[in-house]
Coordinates of C-alpha atoms in Angstrom, one line a residue:
X3 CA 0.0 0.0 0.0
X4 CA 2.8 2.4 0.9
X5 CA 4.7 1.4 -2.2
X6 CA 1.6 2.4 -4.4
X7 CA 1.3 5.7 -2.6
X8 CA 5.0 6.4 -3.1
X9 CA 4.7 5.7 -6.8
X10 CA 1.7 8.0 -7.0
X11 CA 3.6 10.8 -5.2
X12 CA 6.5 10.4 -7.6
X13 CA 4.3 10.6 -10.6
X14 CA 2.5 13.7 -9.3
X15 CA 5.8 15.4 -8.6
X16 CA 7.0 14.6 -12.1
X17 CA 3.8 16.0 -13.5
X18 CA 4.2 19.2 -11.5
X19 CA 7.8 19.5 -12.6
X20 CA 6.9 19.1 -16.3
X21 CA 4.1 21.6 -16.0
X22 CA 6.5 24.1 -14.4
X23 CA 9.1 23.6 -17.1
X24 CA 6.5 24.0 -19.8
X25 CA 5.2 27.2 -18.3
X26 CA 8.7 28.6 -17.9
X27 CA 9.4 27.9 -21.6
X28 CA 6.2 29.5 -22.7
X29 CA 7.1 32.6 -20.6
X30 CA 10.5 32.8 -22.2
X31 CA 9.1 32.5 -25.7
X32 CA 6.4 35.1 -25.0
X33 CA 9.1 37.5 -23.6
X34 CA 11.3 37.1 -26.6
X35 CA 8.3 37.8 -29.0
X36 CA 7.3 40.9 -27.0
X37 CA 10.9 42.2 -26.6
X38 CA 13.0 41.2 -29.7
X39 CA 16.7 41.5 -29.2
X40 CA 17.8 44.9 -30.7
X41 CA 21.2 45.5 -32.1
X42 CA 22.9 48.4 -30.6
X43 CA 22.6 51.5 -32.7
X44 CA 19.9 50.1 -35.1
X45 CA 17.2 52.6 -36.0
X46 CA 14.3 51.7 -38.2
X47 CA 13.6 54.5 -40.6
X48 CA 11.0 54.2 -43.4
X49 CA 13.3 55.8 -46.0
X50 CA 15.9 55.1 -48.6
X51 CA 18.2 58.0 -48.1
X52 CA 18.8 60.6 -45.3
X53 CA 20.5 63.9 -46.1
X54 CA 21.8 65.9 -43.2
X55 CA 22.9 69.6 -43.2
X56 CA 24.8 70.9 -40.2
X57 CA 26.8 74.0 -39.2
X58 CA 28.5 75.1 -35.9
X59 CA 26.1 74.9 -33.0
X60 CA 27.1 78.3 -31.6
X61 CA 26.2 80.0 -34.9
X62 CA 23.2 82.3 -35.1
X63 CA 23.2 82.3 -38.9
X64 CA 20.5 80.5 -40.9
X65 CA 21.6 77.9 -43.4
X66 CA 19.1 76.1 -45.6
X67 CA 19.1 72.7 -47.4
X68 CA 17.9 72.4 -50.9
X69 CA 17.4 69.0 -52.8
X70 CA 16.1 68.4 -56.3
X71 CA 14.9 65.0 -57.4
X72 CA 14.9 63.5 -60.9
X73 CA 11.4 64.7 -61.5
X74 CA 12.4 68.3 -60.9
X75 CA 10.7 68.5 -57.4
X76 CA 12.6 70.8 -55.0
X77 CA 12.4 70.5 -51.2
X78 CA 13.4 73.4 -49.0
X79 CA 12.1 75.4 -46.1
X80 CA 9.0 76.7 -47.9
X81 CA 8.1 73.4 -49.5
X82 CA 9.0 70.6 -47.0
X83 CA 7.1 67.8 -48.8
X84 CA 7.5 67.3 -52.5
X85 CA 7.5 64.1 -54.5
X86 CA 9.0 61.4 -52.2
X87 CA 11.1 63.8 -50.2
X88 CA 10.5 65.4 -46.8
X89 CA 12.3 68.1 -44.8
X90 CA 11.7 67.5 -41.1
X91 CA 12.5 71.0 -39.8
X92 CA 13.7 74.4 -40.9
X93 CA 16.5 75.2 -38.5
X94 CA 16.9 79.0 -38.1
X95 CA 20.2 79.0 -36.2
X96 CA 19.4 80.0 -32.6
X97 CA 15.9 81.5 -33.4
X98 CA 14.0 78.3 -32.9
X99 CA 16.3 76.4 -30.5
X100 CA 14.5 77.4 -27.3
X101 CA 11.2 76.3 -25.8
X102 CA 9.5 78.0 -22.8
X103 CA 8.1 75.6 -20.2
X104 CA 6.9 75.8 -16.6
X105 CA 10.4 74.6 -15.6
X106 CA 12.0 77.5 -17.5
X107 CA 13.6 77.8 -21.0
X108 CA 14.9 74.6 -22.5
X109 CA 17.6 75.1 -25.2
X110 CA 18.6 72.7 -27.9
X111 CA 21.9 73.9 -29.2
X112 CA 22.3 72.0 -32.5
X113 CA 22.1 73.4 -36.0
X114 CA 20.9 70.6 -38.3
X115 CA 18.4 69.9 -41.0
X116 CA 17.4 66.4 -42.1
X117 CA 15.8 65.4 -45.4
X118 CA 14.5 61.9 -46.1
X119 CA 13.9 60.3 -49.5
X120 CA 11.2 57.8 -48.9
X121 CA 11.3 55.9 -52.1
X122 CA 13.3 55.2 -55.3
X123 CA 12.9 57.6 -58.2
X124 CA 15.7 56.7 -60.7
X125 CA 17.8 59.6 -61.9
X126 CA 19.8 62.5 -60.7
X127 CA 19.5 64.2 -57.2
X128 CA 21.1 67.5 -56.6
X129 CA 22.0 68.6 -53.0
X130 CA 22.7 72.3 -52.3
X131 CA 23.1 74.6 -49.2
X132 CA 22.3 78.3 -49.0
X133 CA 23.4 80.8 -46.5
X134 CA 20.0 82.4 -46.0
X135 CA 20.7 85.1 -43.4
X136 CA 23.5 86.3 -41.2
X137 CA 23.4 87.6 -37.6
X138 CA 24.9 91.1 -37.9
X139 CA 25.1 92.1 -34.2
X140 CA 27.5 91.4 -31.4
X141 CA 26.4 90.7 -27.8
X142 CA 27.4 89.0 -24.6
X143 CA 25.8 85.7 -23.7
X144 CA 24.8 84.5 -20.2
X145 CA 28.4 83.1 -19.7
X146 CA 29.9 86.5 -20.4
X147 CA 31.3 85.5 -23.8
X148 CA 31.0 87.9 -26.7
X149 CA 29.3 86.7 -29.9
X150 CA 30.6 88.3 -33.1
X151 CA 29.1 87.9 -36.6
X152 CA 30.7 85.3 -38.8
X153 CA 32.7 86.4 -41.8
X154 CA 32.6 82.8 -43.0
X155 CA 31.0 79.6 -41.9
X156 CA 31.8 75.9 -42.4
X157 CA 28.8 73.8 -43.6
X158 CA 28.7 70.0 -43.7
X159 CA 26.4 67.8 -45.7
X160 CA 26.1 64.0 -45.2
X161 CA 24.2 61.7 -47.5
X162 CA 23.4 58.2 -46.2
X163 CA 21.9 55.2 -48.0
X164 CA 19.8 53.1 -45.6
X165 CA 19.0 49.8 -47.5
X166 CA 21.7 48.6 -47.2
X167 CA 23.4 51.2 -45.1
X168 CA 26.3 53.1 -46.7
X169 CA 27.7 56.6 -46.5
X170 CA 27.3 58.0 -50.0
X171 CA 28.9 61.4 -49.3
X172 CA 30.2 63.6 -46.5
X173 CA 32.1 66.9 -46.9
X174 CA 32.4 70.4 -45.5
X175 CA 32.5 73.6 -47.5
X176 CA 33.2 77.1 -46.3
X177 CA 30.7 79.8 -47.1
X178 CA 32.1 83.4 -47.2
X179 CA 29.0 85.6 -47.4
X180 CA 25.3 85.6 -46.7
X181 CA 23.3 84.8 -49.8
X182 CA 25.9 82.3 -51.1
X183 CA 24.7 79.0 -52.5
X184 CA 26.9 76.0 -53.2
X185 CA 26.3 72.6 -54.8
X186 CA 27.7 69.8 -52.6
X187 CA 26.7 66.7 -54.6
X188 CA 24.9 65.5 -57.6
X189 CA 24.3 61.7 -57.5
X190 CA 22.5 59.2 -59.7
X191 CA 20.3 56.4 -58.5
X192 CA 19.3 53.4 -60.6
X193 CA 16.0 51.5 -60.4
X194 CA 17.4 49.2 -57.7
X195 CA 18.3 52.2 -55.5
X196 CA 22.0 52.0 -56.0
X197 CA 24.2 55.1 -56.5
X198 CA 25.9 54.8 -59.8
X199 CA 27.5 58.2 -60.4
X200 CA 28.5 61.3 -58.5
X201 CA 29.8 64.7 -59.3
X202 CA 29.9 68.2 -57.8
X203 CA 29.1 70.4 -60.9
X204 CA 27.3 73.5 -59.7
X205 CA 23.6 74.0 -60.3
X206 CA 21.7 76.7 -58.5
X207 CA 18.3 75.7 -56.9
X208 CA 17.4 78.9 -55.0
X209 CA 14.7 80.6 -56.9
X210 CA 14.3 84.4 -57.1
X211 CA 12.0 85.5 -54.2
X212 CA 12.8 82.6 -52.0
X213 CA 16.0 84.0 -50.4

């Protein structure tokens, strides 16, 4: 009688153990499905190319990004969505780098503009930068440092291909006067989204009345 009871207890313990193992495995599988392992630095962006314009963060000057696609669509600060291109923000130097909150003024000291190309239109893309306006006054900031107007300003443009990831272009050019426009890159994309040719032949994109 005791032997039969012992066998029953062992079987019951085995059953509980198997159930516990099964529940643990189900929990692990569910956790992995809910929280997939992310690679460090991976950012999912629904775009084919990202073009970034940047200039010194302490500059109060306004630099603008212009991009023309193969269909002749131009994206810039007054037309942020055109064709399959989108400009996320018109950075005005320091003019729109502060937000007033209940906790005080929050500053974001970074001069950058980002443009995304969301799909593949085969042909030539032209990437320009334009020195829209110059801060012409001197003053002392809260740290007591004196800000003086820039006689020239370095501007950097970076073009990144996302699928698969590759840096197509990155370079810095020096602008010497307000109103100046420079062509940084002209690149050709085929139907598969691959960059086939590049050059830097100048082509103005700033239209009269937009500067």
